[in-house]
Every structure is written in structure tokens, then in C-alpha cells.
Amino acid sequence: MTELTGYSLSRMSSLLAAGEISSVELTQAHIDRIESLNETYNAFVHPTFELALEMARAADAEMALGRRRGPLHGIPVALKDAFDTKGIATTVCSRLYSDRVPERDAEAWWRLQAAGAVLLGKLECTELCLGGPSEDGLVPHATNPWDTERYAGGSSSGAGVALATRMIPGALGSDTGGSIRIPATFCGVAGIKPTYGLVSLRGLFPLSGSLDHAGPMARTSRDCAMLLDAIAGHDPGDPVSVTASVPTSAESLVDDLQGIRVGYVRAFAEDAAVSTEARQATEAALQVMQSLGAEIREVALPDIWDFTVCNSTIMMSEAFAIHGADFRTRAGEVSALTRARITLGAFIRAEDYVRAQAKRRELARATAEVMSNIDVLVYPAALGDPPRVDEIKPFYFLETPLITAPANVAGVPAASVRAGISGAGMPMGIQITGRLFADAQVLRVAHAYETATPAFDRAPGCIS
Amino acid sequence: MTEQEFLTLMRQIGLDTQDHDIEELHAAYLRLVSLFDRLDTKSPRAEAKALPVFDPRSVL
């Protein structure tokens, strides 16, 4: 690994600001790394290296004139292939959209460009943001660098893999039931699903508009905060974009947790589907937070299955509404896992969809009530180690609960933070969930925890 | 709903049954429906009244 690609995004930013490296140098180092590793890990589906170098040269020229746009100026990033990019293929990794080239950029990517970021390319995702990992899809599925036999997590799988392998320092992903947090956890990196409506969904290929969230992924929570600061904010072109003013995240990061009240959702951690190791890692994280000054309280949310069923009902109904026409005529072109999951949405009655939306309001209200006396909630980010790729079932979410679903249903911000290595040698993670619009608070707690646990900041063995 | 009834519904929806593992899909459907009690709310009329949310400004 070259020294440059191993740095965090914030370190790269500091070096660029100090003039110690150029954006071209930084971008070329990442291109070299992608060229040497992508054939093994399949993280990139549409590299844009020529464009990246062009953008890097422009960034260097601008900064040479003393015009630095901000901390992301000259920083190379990549996007999940669900974000529209003007003139660049955006296929959602599906044969249904294999020729699709958008005419304008997604708002979140437009904002990153305005901040001076450089595009290395588009990242693999599970098909239509719901399926996979599939052997029969448009593109090969991204491979988990910690164990190539295990799932990298989805649907922002390419982002998790590219970050873990140091191909990129930052990315944009999307999350409808855990699609930022699951790959972040399984690949040992960081990610945050922001408050619903905080980041524009305009130009993000929809899976389920009610539950979709766009958000950053990086190797640290500080890096996520820097990316979130650039993309958050009201977009009048997105009907669900909120107008609330949100405090800047990156500037509020501190290393202690004095005065922070942490709610431990014990019932989630002790669910029968959660591994002992995942529960122990969460409890160990709580001890670290306590040592940093946090007050730990036990709290109870509604049953995890209530959130799971609510999330799945809304998500599958809306997904079929989007893809139904294609599924009636071209279902054979869709990979088997994606086809099965989205088709199930065809059988959900309108009455049950509306009931699920009503239930969502009730669950969101219950969550807000619990959080009225708490700053953040903590619970595991995954049920246990990533499953083996060949053992993934199409309807796993009907057999085990979705521990990432509560934050999508409630719309609250939730970060995934690495919390050690399991006995099988796989990364483990915790979720830190905050109040609506308290994204900065979530990242503050995540950053303090990460800073206090430097031993967990590891690259996969095959990389280091 | 029996598997045969499920197949009939599937055809009515316009889906090609050859594209799917019907036994698996039917089992998933039955499992999902068995979980729908969890969608009950304490005040369904009040909750549903807020739906759907339509902001006329969004079409301007």
C-alpha cells in the first residue's frame, strides 16, 4: 500500500491544504491502487480515471491561486452506482438499466463537486439496491477483503470494499434498510445514514422513496462528518428534503463524552439472532463510552420485529411499484435474488402498505419519546459475522430481524462504527443512533469512541 | 392462500410464473402475511389520517 492511500480523508485534506501533496498526486495514487486491486475485489464498475485526473488538475490549479473551496477540495471519492452522474453510466448494476446514462448529476454528487471533490468512478452495488450478492447479475459482486468467501454487505457493497482496500478515502452510499451501515460493518469501515430528508435524494435511483437515505461512507467518523457537511442541506427540488438547519458535524467533534447520555438497547443486543460476540462487543463499547464520561442507561424501544416488518412492507411495496412494469416483461434479465425480493412486493395489499406507513409514524414517535431523555442509542450494527456468500437466502429478513431497520423507520441518524474483530477474524460494529437532526451528536460520539479505540483501526490482513 | 391461488394471483398481476421459484415465493408470502399483526396501531384512524402526505408545492 502506498503511504498516501492509507491515510484518512482528513489527513489527505490537511496535506493538500499545506501544499505537501497535490490532488493529481493523490488521485494518481488511488488510480494505481484501483488498477492493481479491482480485478480481485470488483469494487468499481465504471472507473472515470481520465475525468478524475482532469478534475484533480483543475483543483490543483485553483488551489495554486489561493482559492481552496474547503476541506474536500482535491479529494478523490467514488459513488455508489445508484447516484446519477451526467454523461456517465448509472446502471444500479442491473441489466434493466445497462445503457442508462443520466443527463444531470444527483444533487448530493453535485454538492461534492462544488466542494471540489474528484470522481474516481462508480461503485458496485447489489442489483437495484436490494438484491445480491449474485453470480447471475450484470456485474460481479464486490468481494469482502477480510474473507472473500463472506458477504461484503449490501447494498453499498462496492463502497465498503473500496474503502477497506484503500482504493478510495470516501464515498457516497444509500441506505433503505441498512445499506450503508451493513457494508460499513462487514468491511470494517464507517458510515452514517443521516436524518431522513437531510441529504437530497434527487438523482439517487429509488428503491423506496419513503425509506431511502443518501449518506457518506469513509474509514473514520471524522471523514464521514466532512463528507456529510458538504452534502447536507435543503434541496427545493426534492419533495422530502427538510428545511431544518443542522449544525456542522466536523467542527463539533471532541474526544470526550462528558455530559452525553447513552441509551443501551439491551433487548436488541440480546435478541436470539444476535451473536454473543456482537453483544459483547457492544457492551465493551459502552464501557469505553462510560470511561470517556458518558452516562449509560438501559432503554427499551418497540420490538425489533415491529420495525423489521414495517420496513420490509414499505420497502418491497414501493420497490415493486417502481419496477413492476419491467418485472412483467423482463424479469428474466434480473438476478434471482433481486427478482424474488422485489416480486414479493407485488402481493402486498394497499391496505397493508398504508397500515405499515401508519405503523411507521407510531414507531417513530415511540423512538422519539425514548430519546427525549437520551442523547444517543447504542446497539449492535449486525447480528454477527457476515454470512458466507453461498448461504445467503432471498428472504433472510423474514427469518431474522433487521437490526438496522429501526433507524430507517424512525428516520433518525445512525452511524456504524467498527468495534473490534471477531473470533473468525471479521470486523464487528456498533450502531450509534441519535435524535432527529442530531447527526452531529451521533458523529461526535462515534468519533470519541473511535479515538479511544485505536487498536480497532485495522486494514484487512490481505491489504496490510 | 394456497399455492394454486397464489399462482392464479400471480398471473392476474401479469407476472410470468416461469421466472420464479413459486414454492419459495409462496412460503415467503405466507411468512410475511403471518407477521402483519405487527402493523396494528393503537389509533389506526389517527395515524392513517396523516397519509398520504402530499405537498402541492412539490409539483410546482
mmCIF file of C-alpha atoms in Angstrom, chain A residues 12-233:
data_model
loop_
_atom_site.group_PDB
_atom_site.id
_atom_site.type_symbol
_atom_site.label_atom_id
_atom_site.label_comp_id
_atom_site.label_asym_id
_atom_site.label_seq_id
_atom_site.Cartn_x
_atom_site.Cartn_y
_atom_site.Cartn_z
ATOM 1 C CA MET A 12 -5.230 13.861 2.999
ATOM 2 C CA SER A 13 -7.142 17.112 3.308
ATOM 3 C CA SER A 14 -4.567 18.533 5.714
ATOM 4 C CA LEU A 15 -1.707 17.570 3.388
ATOM 5 C CA LEU A 16 -3.462 19.189 0.442
ATOM 6 C CA ALA A 17 -4.120 22.340 2.451
ATOM 7 C CA ALA A 18 -0.472 22.525 3.473
ATOM 8 C CA GLY A 19 0.634 22.085 -0.135
ATOM 9 C CA GLU A 20 2.585 18.949 0.792
ATOM 10 C CA ILE A 21 0.815 16.887 -1.843
ATOM 11 C CA SER A 22 -1.141 17.725 -4.971
ATOM 12 C CA SER A 23 -4.552 16.468 -5.933
ATOM 13 C CA VAL A 24 -3.053 14.908 -9.073
ATOM 14 C CA GLU A 25 -0.535 13.013 -6.944
ATOM 15 C CA LEU A 26 -3.261 11.840 -4.581
ATOM 16 C CA THR A 27 -5.624 10.899 -7.388
ATOM 17 C CA GLN A 28 -2.950 9.022 -9.324
ATOM 18 C CA ALA A 29 -2.011 7.047 -6.182
ATOM 19 C CA HIS A 30 -5.622 5.901 -5.864
ATOM 20 C CA ILE A 31 -5.891 5.104 -9.579
ATOM 21 C CA ASP A 32 -2.768 2.944 -9.299
ATOM 22 C CA ARG A 33 -4.261 1.160 -6.346
ATOM 23 C CA ILE A 34 -7.614 0.572 -8.059
ATOM 24 C CA GLU A 35 -5.840 -0.767 -11.138
ATOM 25 C CA SER A 36 -3.893 -3.240 -9.029
ATOM 26 C CA LEU A 37 -6.772 -4.448 -6.827
ATOM 27 C CA ASN A 38 -10.096 -4.043 -8.570
ATOM 28 C CA GLU A 39 -9.820 -7.223 -10.604
ATOM 29 C CA THR A 40 -9.718 -9.137 -7.315
ATOM 30 C CA TYR A 41 -12.334 -7.188 -5.348
ATOM 31 C CA ASN A 42 -14.758 -5.877 -8.013
ATOM 32 C CA ALA A 43 -15.469 -2.647 -6.137
ATOM 33 C CA PHE A 44 -15.558 -0.367 -9.214
ATOM 34 C CA VAL A 45 -17.982 -0.879 -12.088
ATOM 35 C CA HIS A 46 -17.367 2.367 -14.016
ATOM 36 C CA PRO A 47 -13.940 3.904 -13.326
ATOM 37 C CA THR A 48 -13.557 7.512 -14.505
ATOM 38 C CA PHE A 49 -9.799 7.910 -14.315
ATOM 39 C CA GLU A 50 -9.373 10.426 -17.139
ATOM 40 C CA LEU A 51 -12.083 12.612 -15.679
ATOM 41 C CA ALA A 52 -10.540 12.217 -12.220
ATOM 42 C CA LEU A 53 -7.146 13.447 -13.373
ATOM 43 C CA GLU A 54 -8.781 16.325 -15.220
ATOM 44 C CA MET A 55 -10.704 17.320 -12.084
ATOM 45 C CA ALA A 56 -7.546 16.915 -9.975
ATOM 46 C CA ARG A 57 -5.547 19.183 -12.298
ATOM 47 C CA ALA A 58 -8.317 21.779 -12.089
ATOM 48 C CA ALA A 59 -8.343 21.542 -8.291
ATOM 49 C CA ASP A 60 -4.563 21.964 -8.134
ATOM 50 C CA ALA A 61 -4.714 24.973 -10.431
ATOM 51 C CA GLU A 62 -7.429 26.608 -8.358
ATOM 52 C CA MET A 63 -5.634 25.963 -5.068
ATOM 53 C CA ALA A 64 -2.389 27.288 -6.561
ATOM 54 C CA LEU A 65 -4.215 30.605 -6.965
ATOM 55 C CA GLY A 66 -5.099 30.513 -3.267
ATOM 56 C CA ARG A 67 -8.703 29.550 -3.870
ATOM 57 C CA ARG A 68 -9.314 26.495 -1.699
ATOM 58 C CA ARG A 69 -13.007 25.705 -1.684
ATOM 59 C CA GLY A 70 -12.911 23.754 1.571
ATOM 60 C CA PRO A 71 -11.668 20.536 3.142
ATOM 61 C CA LEU A 72 -12.780 18.322 0.248
ATOM 62 C CA HIS A 73 -11.051 20.322 -2.465
ATOM 63 C CA GLY A 74 -8.908 17.911 -4.471
ATOM 64 C CA ILE A 75 -10.046 14.817 -2.541
ATOM 65 C CA PRO A 76 -10.792 11.742 -4.717
ATOM 66 C CA VAL A 77 -14.076 9.974 -3.985
ATOM 67 C CA ALA A 78 -16.398 7.463 -5.623
ATOM 68 C CA LEU A 79 -20.155 6.983 -5.798
ATOM 69 C CA LYS A 80 -22.445 4.008 -5.454
ATOM 70 C CA ASP A 81 -23.759 3.290 -8.955
ATOM 71 C CA ALA A 82 -27.188 4.487 -7.882
ATOM 72 C CA PHE A 83 -26.201 8.183 -7.930
ATOM 73 C CA ASP A 84 -26.829 9.861 -11.261
ATOM 74 C CA THR A 85 -23.721 11.214 -12.948
ATOM 75 C CA LYS A 86 -24.125 13.375 -16.016
ATOM 76 C CA GLY A 87 -22.758 11.620 -19.080
ATOM 77 C CA ILE A 88 -21.502 8.639 -17.052
ATOM 78 C CA ALA A 89 -23.283 5.279 -16.931
ATOM 79 C CA THR A 90 -25.533 4.806 -13.893
ATOM 80 C CA THR A 91 -26.939 1.294 -14.074
ATOM 81 C CA VAL A 92 -27.787 0.377 -10.464
ATOM 82 C CA CYS A 93 -25.863 -2.749 -11.505
ATOM 83 C CA SER A 94 -28.890 -4.104 -13.362
ATOM 84 C CA ARG A 95 -29.387 -5.294 -16.934
ATOM 85 C CA LEU A 96 -32.660 -3.349 -16.840
ATOM 86 C CA TYR A 97 -30.588 -0.165 -16.921
ATOM 87 C CA SER A 98 -27.360 -1.318 -18.570
ATOM 88 C CA ASP A 99 -27.487 1.508 -21.163
ATOM 89 C CA ARG A 100 -28.660 4.238 -18.829
ATOM 90 C CA VAL A 101 -26.630 7.468 -18.949
ATOM 91 C CA PRO A 102 -28.179 10.339 -16.924
ATOM 92 C CA GLU A 103 -28.396 13.850 -18.292
ATOM 93 C CA ARG A 104 -27.748 15.518 -14.942
ATOM 94 C CA ASP A 105 -25.948 14.849 -11.696
ATOM 95 C CA ALA A 106 -27.538 13.704 -8.474
ATOM 96 C CA GLU A 107 -27.811 16.634 -6.095
ATOM 97 C CA ALA A 108 -25.513 15.018 -3.498
ATOM 98 C CA TRP A 109 -22.804 14.463 -6.128
ATOM 99 C CA TRP A 110 -23.318 17.985 -7.457
ATOM 100 C CA ARG A 111 -22.644 19.307 -3.944
ATOM 101 C CA LEU A 112 -19.488 17.214 -3.598
ATOM 102 C CA GLN A 113 -18.275 18.592 -6.928
ATOM 103 C CA ALA A 114 -18.993 22.110 -5.760
ATOM 104 C CA ALA A 115 -16.845 21.331 -2.719
ATOM 105 C CA GLY A 116 -14.018 20.377 -5.078
ATOM 106 C CA ALA A 117 -14.121 16.576 -4.834
ATOM 107 C CA VAL A 118 -12.678 14.436 -7.630
ATOM 108 C CA LEU A 119 -14.610 11.478 -9.092
ATOM 109 C CA LEU A 120 -12.679 8.198 -9.348
ATOM 110 C CA GLY A 121 -15.732 6.316 -10.603
ATOM 111 C CA LYS A 122 -18.902 4.432 -9.820
ATOM 112 C CA LEU A 123 -19.023 1.624 -7.295
ATOM 113 C CA GLU A 124 -20.672 -1.767 -7.410
ATOM 114 C CA CYS A 125 -23.921 -2.188 -5.519
ATOM 115 C CA THR A 126 -26.286 -5.092 -5.167
ATOM 116 C CA GLU A 127 -28.755 -5.031 -8.054
ATOM 117 C CA LEU A 128 -31.362 -2.243 -7.818
ATOM 118 C CA CYS A 129 -30.042 -1.650 -4.272
ATOM 119 C CA LEU A 130 -31.901 -4.693 -2.959
ATOM 120 C CA GLY A 131 -30.515 -7.944 -4.281
ATOM 121 C CA GLY A 132 -27.240 -9.806 -4.190
ATOM 122 C CA PRO A 133 -24.622 -10.870 -3.857
ATOM 123 C CA SER A 134 -25.420 -12.569 -7.142
ATOM 124 C CA GLU A 135 -23.437 -14.719 -9.521
ATOM 125 C CA ASP A 136 -26.014 -14.028 -12.253
ATOM 126 C CA GLY A 137 -26.053 -10.231 -12.179
ATOM 127 C CA LEU A 138 -24.847 -7.599 -14.646
ATOM 128 C CA VAL A 139 -21.508 -7.272 -12.853
ATOM 129 C CA PRO A 140 -19.511 -9.498 -10.486
ATOM 130 C CA HIS A 141 -20.325 -8.811 -6.844
ATOM 131 C CA ALA A 142 -17.779 -6.958 -4.736
ATOM 132 C CA THR A 143 -15.643 -9.275 -2.635
ATOM 133 C CA ASN A 144 -15.072 -8.824 1.086
ATOM 134 C CA PRO A 145 -11.318 -8.303 1.566
ATOM 135 C CA TRP A 146 -11.484 -9.717 5.091
ATOM 136 C CA ASP A 147 -12.659 -13.081 3.762
ATOM 137 C CA THR A 148 -13.515 -13.489 0.124
ATOM 138 C CA GLU A 149 -15.979 -16.279 0.907
ATOM 139 C CA ARG A 150 -18.103 -13.932 3.023
ATOM 140 C CA TYR A 151 -20.573 -11.240 2.049
ATOM 141 C CA ALA A 152 -19.284 -7.674 1.866
ATOM 142 C CA GLY A 153 -22.686 -6.387 2.937
ATOM 143 C CA GLY A 154 -25.146 -4.512 0.807
ATOM 144 C CA SER A 155 -26.354 -2.727 -0.943
ATOM 145 C CA SER A 156 -23.447 -0.217 -0.919
ATOM 146 C CA SER A 157 -21.042 -3.150 -1.104
ATOM 147 C CA GLY A 158 -18.564 -1.648 -3.563
ATOM 148 C CA ALA A 159 -18.140 1.376 -1.286
ATOM 149 C CA GLY A 160 -17.373 -0.787 1.757
ATOM 150 C CA VAL A 161 -14.866 -2.866 -0.188
ATOM 151 C CA ALA A 162 -13.171 0.103 -1.894
ATOM 152 C CA LEU A 163 -12.736 1.864 1.459
ATOM 153 C CA ALA A 164 -11.394 -1.221 3.237
ATOM 154 C CA THR A 165 -8.896 -1.884 0.456
ATOM 155 C CA ARG A 166 -7.783 1.749 0.434
ATOM 156 C CA MET A 167 -8.916 2.279 -3.164
ATOM 157 C CA ILE A 168 -10.783 5.417 -2.036
ATOM 158 C CA PRO A 169 -10.877 7.609 1.089
ATOM 159 C CA GLY A 170 -14.584 8.460 0.882
ATOM 160 C CA ALA A 171 -17.795 7.532 -0.894
ATOM 161 C CA LEU A 172 -21.496 8.163 -1.117
ATOM 162 C CA GLY A 173 -23.846 5.277 -0.415
ATOM 163 C CA SER A 174 -27.539 4.887 0.158
ATOM 164 C CA ASP A 175 -29.463 3.159 2.915
ATOM 165 C CA THR A 176 -33.084 1.940 2.875
ATOM 166 C CA GLY A 177 -32.845 -0.801 5.480
ATOM 167 C CA GLY A 178 -29.143 -0.743 6.361
ATOM 168 C CA SER A 179 -27.352 -0.435 3.019
ATOM 169 C CA ILE A 180 -24.710 1.996 4.286
ATOM 170 C CA ARG A 181 -24.273 0.529 7.758
ATOM 171 C CA ILE A 182 -24.174 -3.171 6.857
ATOM 172 C CA PRO A 183 -21.318 -2.953 4.305
ATOM 173 C CA ALA A 184 -19.525 -0.482 6.574
ATOM 174 C CA THR A 185 -19.674 -3.037 9.378
ATOM 175 C CA PHE A 186 -18.830 -6.095 7.300
ATOM 176 C CA CYS A 187 -15.867 -4.308 5.701
ATOM 177 C CA GLY A 188 -14.608 -2.646 8.906
ATOM 178 C CA VAL A 189 -15.157 0.990 7.920
ATOM 179 C CA ALA A 190 -17.529 3.802 8.951
ATOM 180 C CA GLY A 191 -20.778 5.166 7.590
ATOM 181 C CA ILE A 192 -23.744 7.244 8.606
ATOM 182 C CA LYS A 193 -27.336 7.141 7.492
ATOM 183 C CA PRO A 194 -28.335 10.749 8.117
ATOM 184 C CA THR A 195 -31.686 12.020 9.326
ATOM 185 C CA TYR A 196 -34.377 11.379 6.703
ATOM 186 C CA GLY A 197 -34.522 14.317 4.327
ATOM 187 C CA LEU A 198 -31.236 15.858 5.453
ATOM 188 C CA VAL A 199 -29.427 14.823 2.255
ATOM 189 C CA SER A 200 -31.223 15.280 -1.043
ATOM 190 C CA LEU A 201 -32.489 12.147 -2.790
ATOM 191 C CA ARG A 202 -32.761 13.919 -6.144
ATOM 192 C CA GLY A 203 -30.892 11.842 -8.692
ATOM 193 C CA LEU A 204 -30.498 8.859 -6.379
ATOM 194 C CA PHE A 205 -32.065 5.852 -8.080
ATOM 195 C CA PRO A 206 -35.009 4.997 -5.831
ATOM 196 C CA LEU A 207 -35.582 1.721 -4.078
ATOM 197 C CA SER A 208 -38.227 3.002 -1.678
ATOM 198 C CA GLY A 209 -38.654 6.761 -1.513
ATOM 199 C CA SER A 210 -40.202 6.642 1.943
ATOM 200 C CA LEU A 211 -37.172 4.956 3.416
ATOM 201 C CA ASP A 212 -34.260 5.854 1.127
ATOM 202 C CA HIS A 213 -31.419 7.885 2.601
ATOM 203 C CA ALA A 214 -28.213 9.087 0.940
ATOM 204 C CA GLY A 215 -25.127 9.333 3.119
ATOM 205 C CA PRO A 216 -21.358 9.172 3.400
ATOM 206 C CA MET A 217 -19.042 6.240 3.955
ATOM 207 C CA ALA A 218 -15.359 6.576 4.866
ATOM 208 C CA ARG A 219 -12.776 4.974 7.112
ATOM 209 C CA THR A 220 -13.468 7.196 10.110
ATOM 210 C CA SER A 221 -16.395 9.081 11.539
ATOM 211 C CA ARG A 222 -14.473 12.344 11.199
ATOM 212 C CA ASP A 223 -14.174 11.684 7.473
ATOM 213 C CA CYS A 224 -17.894 10.904 7.311
ATOM 214 C CA ALA A 225 -18.590 14.218 9.060
ATOM 215 C CA MET A 226 -16.542 16.109 6.474
ATOM 216 C CA LEU A 227 -18.484 14.488 3.641
ATOM 217 C CA LEU A 228 -21.844 14.982 5.351
ATOM 218 C CA ASP A 229 -21.162 18.663 5.886
ATOM 219 C CA ALA A 230 -20.712 19.034 2.130
ATOM 220 C CA ILE A 231 -23.863 17.216 1.024
ATOM 221 C CA ALA A 232 -26.414 18.056 3.745
ATOM 222 C CA GLY A 233 -28.930 20.816 3.353
#
